Short mmCIF file of C-alpha atoms in Angstrom, two decimals:
data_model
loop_
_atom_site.label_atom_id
_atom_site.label_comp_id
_atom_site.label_asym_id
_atom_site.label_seq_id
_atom_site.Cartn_x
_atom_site.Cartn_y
_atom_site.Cartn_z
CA UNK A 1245 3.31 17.39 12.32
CA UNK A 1246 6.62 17.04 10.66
CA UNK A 1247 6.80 12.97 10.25
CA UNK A 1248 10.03 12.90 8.87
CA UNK A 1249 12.18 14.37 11.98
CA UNK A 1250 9.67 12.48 14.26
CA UNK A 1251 10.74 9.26 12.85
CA UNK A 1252 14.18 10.43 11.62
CA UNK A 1253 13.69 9.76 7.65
CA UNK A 1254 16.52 11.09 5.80
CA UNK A 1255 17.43 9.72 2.36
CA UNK A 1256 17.52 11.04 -0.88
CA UNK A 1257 16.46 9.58 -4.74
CA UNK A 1258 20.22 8.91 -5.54
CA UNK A 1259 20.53 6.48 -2.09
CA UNK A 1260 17.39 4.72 -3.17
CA UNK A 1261 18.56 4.56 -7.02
CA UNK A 1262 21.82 3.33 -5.95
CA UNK A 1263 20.36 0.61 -3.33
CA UNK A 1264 17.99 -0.63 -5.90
CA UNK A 1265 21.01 -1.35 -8.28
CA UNK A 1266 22.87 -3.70 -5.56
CA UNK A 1267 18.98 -5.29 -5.47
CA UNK A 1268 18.18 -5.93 -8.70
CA UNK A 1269 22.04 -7.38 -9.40
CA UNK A 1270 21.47 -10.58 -7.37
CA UNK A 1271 17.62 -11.36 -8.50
CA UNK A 1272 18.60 -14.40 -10.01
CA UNK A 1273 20.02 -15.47 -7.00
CA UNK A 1274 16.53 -15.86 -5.29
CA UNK A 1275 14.40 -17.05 -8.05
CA UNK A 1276 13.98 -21.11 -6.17
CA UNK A 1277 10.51 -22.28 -6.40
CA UNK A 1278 9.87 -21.41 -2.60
CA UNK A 1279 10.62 -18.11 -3.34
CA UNK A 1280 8.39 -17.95 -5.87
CA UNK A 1281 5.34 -19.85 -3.98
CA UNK A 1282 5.92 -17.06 -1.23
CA UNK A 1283 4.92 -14.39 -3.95
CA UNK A 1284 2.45 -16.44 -4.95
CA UNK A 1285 0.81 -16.86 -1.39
CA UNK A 1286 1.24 -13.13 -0.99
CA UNK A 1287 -1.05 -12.62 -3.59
CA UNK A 1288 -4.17 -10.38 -3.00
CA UNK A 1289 -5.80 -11.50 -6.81
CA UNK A 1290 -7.99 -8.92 -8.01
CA UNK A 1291 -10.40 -7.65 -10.19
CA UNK A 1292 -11.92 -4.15 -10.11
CA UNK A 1293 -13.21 -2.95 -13.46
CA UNK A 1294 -16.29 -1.53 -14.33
CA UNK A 1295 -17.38 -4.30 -16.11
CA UNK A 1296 -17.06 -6.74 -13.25
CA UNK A 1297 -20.63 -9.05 -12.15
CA UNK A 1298 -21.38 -11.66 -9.68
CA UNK A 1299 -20.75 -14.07 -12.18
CA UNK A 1300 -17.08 -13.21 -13.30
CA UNK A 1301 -16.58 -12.61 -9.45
CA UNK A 1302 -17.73 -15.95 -8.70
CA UNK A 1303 -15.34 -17.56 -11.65
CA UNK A 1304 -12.42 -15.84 -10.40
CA UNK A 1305 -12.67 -17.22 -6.88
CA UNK A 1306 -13.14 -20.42 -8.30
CA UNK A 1307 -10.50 -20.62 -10.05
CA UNK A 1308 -8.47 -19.86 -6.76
CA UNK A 1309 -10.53 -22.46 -4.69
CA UNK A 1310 -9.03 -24.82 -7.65
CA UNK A 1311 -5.83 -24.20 -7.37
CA UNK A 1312 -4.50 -27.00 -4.81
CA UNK A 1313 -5.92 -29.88 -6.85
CA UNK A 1314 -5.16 -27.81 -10.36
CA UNK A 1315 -1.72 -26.69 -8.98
CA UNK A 1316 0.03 -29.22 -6.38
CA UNK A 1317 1.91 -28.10 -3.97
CA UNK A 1318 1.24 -24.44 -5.02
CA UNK A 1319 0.13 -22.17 -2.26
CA UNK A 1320 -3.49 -20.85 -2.12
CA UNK A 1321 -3.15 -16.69 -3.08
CA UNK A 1322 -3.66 -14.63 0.04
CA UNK A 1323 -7.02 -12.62 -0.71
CA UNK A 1324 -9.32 -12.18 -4.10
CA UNK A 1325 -9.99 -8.56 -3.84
CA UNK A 1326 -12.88 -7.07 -5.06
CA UNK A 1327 -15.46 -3.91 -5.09
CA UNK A 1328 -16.98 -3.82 -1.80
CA UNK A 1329 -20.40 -4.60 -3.25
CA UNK A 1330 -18.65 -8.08 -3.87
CA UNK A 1331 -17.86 -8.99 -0.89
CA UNK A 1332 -20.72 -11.36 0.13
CA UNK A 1333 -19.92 -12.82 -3.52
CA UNK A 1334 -16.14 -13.95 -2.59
CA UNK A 1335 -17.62 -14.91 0.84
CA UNK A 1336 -20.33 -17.18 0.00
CA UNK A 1337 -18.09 -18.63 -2.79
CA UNK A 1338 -14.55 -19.07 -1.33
CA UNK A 1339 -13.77 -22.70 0.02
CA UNK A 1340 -11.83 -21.46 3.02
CA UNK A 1341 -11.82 -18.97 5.02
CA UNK A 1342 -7.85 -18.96 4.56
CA UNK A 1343 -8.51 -16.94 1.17
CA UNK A 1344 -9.19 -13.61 2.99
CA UNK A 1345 -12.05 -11.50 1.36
CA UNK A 1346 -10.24 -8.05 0.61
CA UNK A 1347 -12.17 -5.43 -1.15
CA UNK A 1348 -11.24 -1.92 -1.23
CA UNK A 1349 -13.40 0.98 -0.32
CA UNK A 1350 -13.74 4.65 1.29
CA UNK A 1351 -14.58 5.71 -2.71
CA UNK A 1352 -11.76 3.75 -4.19
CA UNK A 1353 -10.00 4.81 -6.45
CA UNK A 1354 -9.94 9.22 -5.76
CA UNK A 1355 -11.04 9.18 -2.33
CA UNK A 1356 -12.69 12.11 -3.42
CA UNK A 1357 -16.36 11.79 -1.31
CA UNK A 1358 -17.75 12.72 2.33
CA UNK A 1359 -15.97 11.05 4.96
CA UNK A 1360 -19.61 10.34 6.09
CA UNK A 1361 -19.90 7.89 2.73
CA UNK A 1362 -16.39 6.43 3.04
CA UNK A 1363 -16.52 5.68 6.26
CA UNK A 1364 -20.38 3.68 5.55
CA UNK A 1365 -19.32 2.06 2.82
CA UNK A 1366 -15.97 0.71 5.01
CA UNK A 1367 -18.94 -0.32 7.59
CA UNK A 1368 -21.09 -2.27 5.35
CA UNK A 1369 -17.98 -4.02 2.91
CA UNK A 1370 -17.18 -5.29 6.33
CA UNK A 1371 -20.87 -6.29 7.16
CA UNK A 1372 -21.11 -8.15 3.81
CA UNK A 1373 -17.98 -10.42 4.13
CA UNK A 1374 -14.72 -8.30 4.13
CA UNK A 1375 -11.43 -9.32 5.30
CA UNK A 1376 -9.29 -6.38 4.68
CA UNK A 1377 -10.19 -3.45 3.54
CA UNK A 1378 -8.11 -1.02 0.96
CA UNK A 1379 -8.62 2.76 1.80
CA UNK A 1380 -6.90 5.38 -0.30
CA UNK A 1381 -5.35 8.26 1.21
CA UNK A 1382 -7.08 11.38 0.89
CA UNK A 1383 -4.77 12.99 -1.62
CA UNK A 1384 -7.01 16.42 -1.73
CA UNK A 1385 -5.72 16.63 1.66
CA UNK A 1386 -2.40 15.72 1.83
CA UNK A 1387 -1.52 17.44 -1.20
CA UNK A 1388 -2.98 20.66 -0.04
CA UNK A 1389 -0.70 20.21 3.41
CA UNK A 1390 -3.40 19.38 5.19
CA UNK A 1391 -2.23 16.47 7.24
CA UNK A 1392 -4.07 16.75 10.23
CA UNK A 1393 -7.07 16.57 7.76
CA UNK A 1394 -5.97 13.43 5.85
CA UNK A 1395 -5.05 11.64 9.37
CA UNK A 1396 -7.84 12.23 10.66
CA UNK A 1397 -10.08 10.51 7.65
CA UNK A 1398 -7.85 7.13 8.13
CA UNK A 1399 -8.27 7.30 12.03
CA UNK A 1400 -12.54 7.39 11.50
CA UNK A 1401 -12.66 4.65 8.83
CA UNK A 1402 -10.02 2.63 11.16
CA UNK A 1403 -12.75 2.99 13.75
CA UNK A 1404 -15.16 2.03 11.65
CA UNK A 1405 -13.69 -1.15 10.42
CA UNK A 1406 -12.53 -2.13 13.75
CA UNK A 1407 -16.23 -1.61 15.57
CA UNK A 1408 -17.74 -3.32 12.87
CA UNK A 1409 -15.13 -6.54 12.73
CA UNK A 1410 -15.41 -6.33 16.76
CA UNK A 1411 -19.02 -7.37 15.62
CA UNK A 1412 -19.03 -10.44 13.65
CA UNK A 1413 -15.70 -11.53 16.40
CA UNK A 1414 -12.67 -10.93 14.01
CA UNK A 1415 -9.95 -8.27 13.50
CA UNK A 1416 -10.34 -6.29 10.07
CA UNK A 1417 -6.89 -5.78 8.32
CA UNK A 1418 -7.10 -2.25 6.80
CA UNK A 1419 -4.29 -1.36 4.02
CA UNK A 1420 -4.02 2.78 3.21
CA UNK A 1421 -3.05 3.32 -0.40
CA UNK A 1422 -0.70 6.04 -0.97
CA UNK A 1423 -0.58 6.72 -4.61
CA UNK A 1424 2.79 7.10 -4.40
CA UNK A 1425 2.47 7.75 -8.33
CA UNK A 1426 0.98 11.11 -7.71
CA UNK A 1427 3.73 12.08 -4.76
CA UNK A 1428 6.53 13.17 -6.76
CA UNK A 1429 9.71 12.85 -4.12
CA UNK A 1430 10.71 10.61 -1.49
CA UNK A 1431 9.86 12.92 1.18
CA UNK A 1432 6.42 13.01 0.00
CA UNK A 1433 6.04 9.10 -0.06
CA UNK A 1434 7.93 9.33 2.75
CA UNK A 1435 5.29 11.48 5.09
CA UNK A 1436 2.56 9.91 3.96
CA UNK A 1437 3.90 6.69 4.72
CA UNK A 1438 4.66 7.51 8.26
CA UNK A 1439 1.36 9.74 8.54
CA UNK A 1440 -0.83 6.25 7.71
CA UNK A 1441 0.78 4.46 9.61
CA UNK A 1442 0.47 6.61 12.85
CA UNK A 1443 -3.07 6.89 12.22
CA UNK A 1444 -3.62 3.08 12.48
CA UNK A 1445 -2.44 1.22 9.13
CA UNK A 1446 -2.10 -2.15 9.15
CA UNK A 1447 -0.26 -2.05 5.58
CA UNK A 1448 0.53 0.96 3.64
CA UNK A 1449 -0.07 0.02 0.04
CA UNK A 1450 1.65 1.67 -3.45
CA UNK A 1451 -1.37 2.14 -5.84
CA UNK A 1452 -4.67 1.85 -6.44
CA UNK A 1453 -3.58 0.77 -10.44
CA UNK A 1454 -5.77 3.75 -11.90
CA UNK A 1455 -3.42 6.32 -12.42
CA UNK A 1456 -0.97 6.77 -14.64
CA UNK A 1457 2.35 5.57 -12.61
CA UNK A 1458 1.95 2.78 -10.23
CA UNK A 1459 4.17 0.15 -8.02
CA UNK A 1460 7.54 1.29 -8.01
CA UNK A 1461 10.70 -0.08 -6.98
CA UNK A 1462 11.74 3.02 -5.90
CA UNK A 1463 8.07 4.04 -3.80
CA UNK A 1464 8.96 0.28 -2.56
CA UNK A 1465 12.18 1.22 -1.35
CA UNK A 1466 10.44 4.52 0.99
CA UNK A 1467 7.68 2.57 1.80
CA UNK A 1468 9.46 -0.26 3.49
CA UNK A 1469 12.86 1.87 4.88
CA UNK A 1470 9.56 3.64 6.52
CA UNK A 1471 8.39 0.76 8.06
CA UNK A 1472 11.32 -0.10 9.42
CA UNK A 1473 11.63 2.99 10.86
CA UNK A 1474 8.05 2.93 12.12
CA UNK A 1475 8.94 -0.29 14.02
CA UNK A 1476 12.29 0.91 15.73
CA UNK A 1477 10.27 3.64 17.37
CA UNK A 1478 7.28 1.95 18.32
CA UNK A 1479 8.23 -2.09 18.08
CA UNK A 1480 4.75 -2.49 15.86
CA UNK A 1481 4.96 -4.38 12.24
CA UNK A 1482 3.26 -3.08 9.38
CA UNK A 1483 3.02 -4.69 6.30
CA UNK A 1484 4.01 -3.31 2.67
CA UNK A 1485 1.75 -4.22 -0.57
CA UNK A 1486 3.21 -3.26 -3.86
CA UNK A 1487 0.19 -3.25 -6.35
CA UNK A 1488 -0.16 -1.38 -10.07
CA UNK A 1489 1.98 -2.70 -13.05
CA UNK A 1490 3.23 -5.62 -11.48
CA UNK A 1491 2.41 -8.36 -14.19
CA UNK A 1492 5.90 -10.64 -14.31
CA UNK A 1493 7.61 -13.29 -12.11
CA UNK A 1494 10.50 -10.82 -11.90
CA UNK A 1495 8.31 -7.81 -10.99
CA UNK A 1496 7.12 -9.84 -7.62
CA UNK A 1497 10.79 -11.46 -6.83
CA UNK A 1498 12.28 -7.21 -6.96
CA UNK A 1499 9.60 -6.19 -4.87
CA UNK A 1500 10.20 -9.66 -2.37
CA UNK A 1501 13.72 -8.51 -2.42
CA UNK A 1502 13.66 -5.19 -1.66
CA UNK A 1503 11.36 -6.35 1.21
CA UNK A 1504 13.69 -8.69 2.40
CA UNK A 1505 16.84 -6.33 2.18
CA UNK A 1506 14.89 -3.32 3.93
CA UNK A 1507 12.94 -5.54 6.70
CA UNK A 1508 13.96 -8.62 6.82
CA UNK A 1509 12.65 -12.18 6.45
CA UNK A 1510 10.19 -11.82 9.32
CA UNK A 1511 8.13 -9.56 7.05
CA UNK A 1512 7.99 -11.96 3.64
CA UNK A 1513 4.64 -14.15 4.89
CA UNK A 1514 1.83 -12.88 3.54
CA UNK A 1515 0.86 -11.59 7.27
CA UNK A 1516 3.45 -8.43 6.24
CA UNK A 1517 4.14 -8.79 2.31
CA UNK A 1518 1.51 -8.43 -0.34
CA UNK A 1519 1.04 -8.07 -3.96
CA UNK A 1520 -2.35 -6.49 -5.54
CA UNK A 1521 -2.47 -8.24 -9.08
CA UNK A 1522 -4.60 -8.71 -11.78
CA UNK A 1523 -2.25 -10.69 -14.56
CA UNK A 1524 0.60 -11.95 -12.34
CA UNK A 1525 -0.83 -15.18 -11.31
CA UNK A 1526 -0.11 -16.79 -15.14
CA UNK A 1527 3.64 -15.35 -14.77
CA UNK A 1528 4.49 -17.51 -11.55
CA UNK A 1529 2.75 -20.51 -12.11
CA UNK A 1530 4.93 -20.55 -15.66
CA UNK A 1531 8.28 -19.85 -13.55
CA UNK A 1532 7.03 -22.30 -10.89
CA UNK A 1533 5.92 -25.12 -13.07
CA UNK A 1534 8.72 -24.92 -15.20
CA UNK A 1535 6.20 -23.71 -18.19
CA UNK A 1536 3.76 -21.70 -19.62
CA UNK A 1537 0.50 -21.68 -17.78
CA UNK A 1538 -2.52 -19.60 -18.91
CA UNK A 1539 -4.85 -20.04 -15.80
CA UNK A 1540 -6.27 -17.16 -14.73
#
């Protein structure tokens, strides 16, 4: 399958170098406060390190259950995302079932596994709580030109998620990390955009934030002119989730702009734009408030 004629992709890294330079120019231009609160509510806040326990789990959701009375007028964050063994942990302790419980899985972070274990452990993050789930593309795959392969593993753990959601009465949002980091030109990012999203993505997602090079503008800019493309041939809206690296007010605003100049404003709610984070949280609520704010 050659994605890139299918969908007609056809750029090259000195279009998407010189597009991000109009971007970035007029940043300043769309740092407002509502701007600002609608990177904040696009938030999916994690925490995945080895060292993570019910307990820290259950202070970091409380800390976003605070936030309305802490924060007024602040947005809640979109998701707390979490290891899948979590999940009942962010479920049992959110307030609302507005914060979504997002926790990735299908051997996060290599993907390197059975498909038989991924596709169980998509099943039972789900049964325990989950949201959204965060698969990673199966690099060992891809890599080796084996698309059909790597398709294939999204389309079974897309089933999975689905018959299991279809279970407990809800629709499971699943997000396909690309690791653009490892895919070293934009036809790369490009195909494995397109190939995720064929094979039933309901976001395609940067990073996983364990390799070496994460979010970048530049993956951003693939990513999303992929979507778009995506969309004019088959009229259905995937989001875009920028996560690795992004730690300042001005990382989230470039990545909100280069949403908005690529897709539009009818993908900037938190139904189509999302950022994985782990230390931007402090860096908004400073720009929003007007101060320094050491939260989270």
């Amino acid at each position: 399958m050659n994605y890139l004629e299918k969908y007609g992709f056809s750029t090259s890294a000195e279009a998407v170098a010189a597009a991000l330079r109009g971007i970035r120019q007029d940043l300043s231009e769309h740092s407002d406060p509502d701007v600002l609160r609608t990177c904040f509510a696009a938030m999916d806040l994690t925490t995945l390190h080895s060292g993570d326990t019910a307990a820290s789990v259950r202070a970091l959701v409380d800390k976003a259950n605070r936030i309305p009375e802490e924060f007024p007028g602040c947005p809640m964050p979109a998701s707390v995302c979490v290891y899948p063994n979590f999940a009942a942990v962010v479920r049992d302790e959110r307030r609302s079932a507005a914060l979504h419980v997002t926790t990735v899985a299908g051997c996060f972070p290599s993907s390197q596994s059975y498909l038989s274990v991924k596709v169980e452990e998509c099943r039972l993050a789900v049964r325990n709580g989950a949201d959204e789930i965060d698969i990673v593309l199966a690099l060992n795959s891809f890599l080796a030109g084996d698309l059909a392969s790597a398709a294939a593993e999204i389309v079974e753990m897309r089933k999975a998620v689905d018959e299991e959601g279809e279970a407990f009465g809800k629709k499971i949002v699943l997000k396909v990390i690309l690791e653009t980091g490892l895919l070293s030109t934009p036809e790369l990012i490009a195909s494995a955009s397109l190939l995720a999203m064929e094979s039933g993505a309901d976001f395609i997602k940067t990073s996983t934030g364990k390799v070496e090079v994460n979010a970048t503008p530049e993956a951003a800019y693939v990513m999303c002119s992929c979507i778009r493309l995506f969309h004019e041939k088959t009229g259905r809206k995937v989001g875009f989730k920028a996560a690795g690296g992004i730690s300042t007010a001005e990382d989230a605003l470039y990545y909100y702009r280069i949403v908005e100049s690529v897709l539009g404003s009818g993908w900037l709610g938190s139904e189509y734009f999302r950022l994985g984070v782990s230390r931007l949280g402090n860096s908004l609520l400073s720009a929003i408030e007007k101060k320094e704010i050491k939260y989270f």
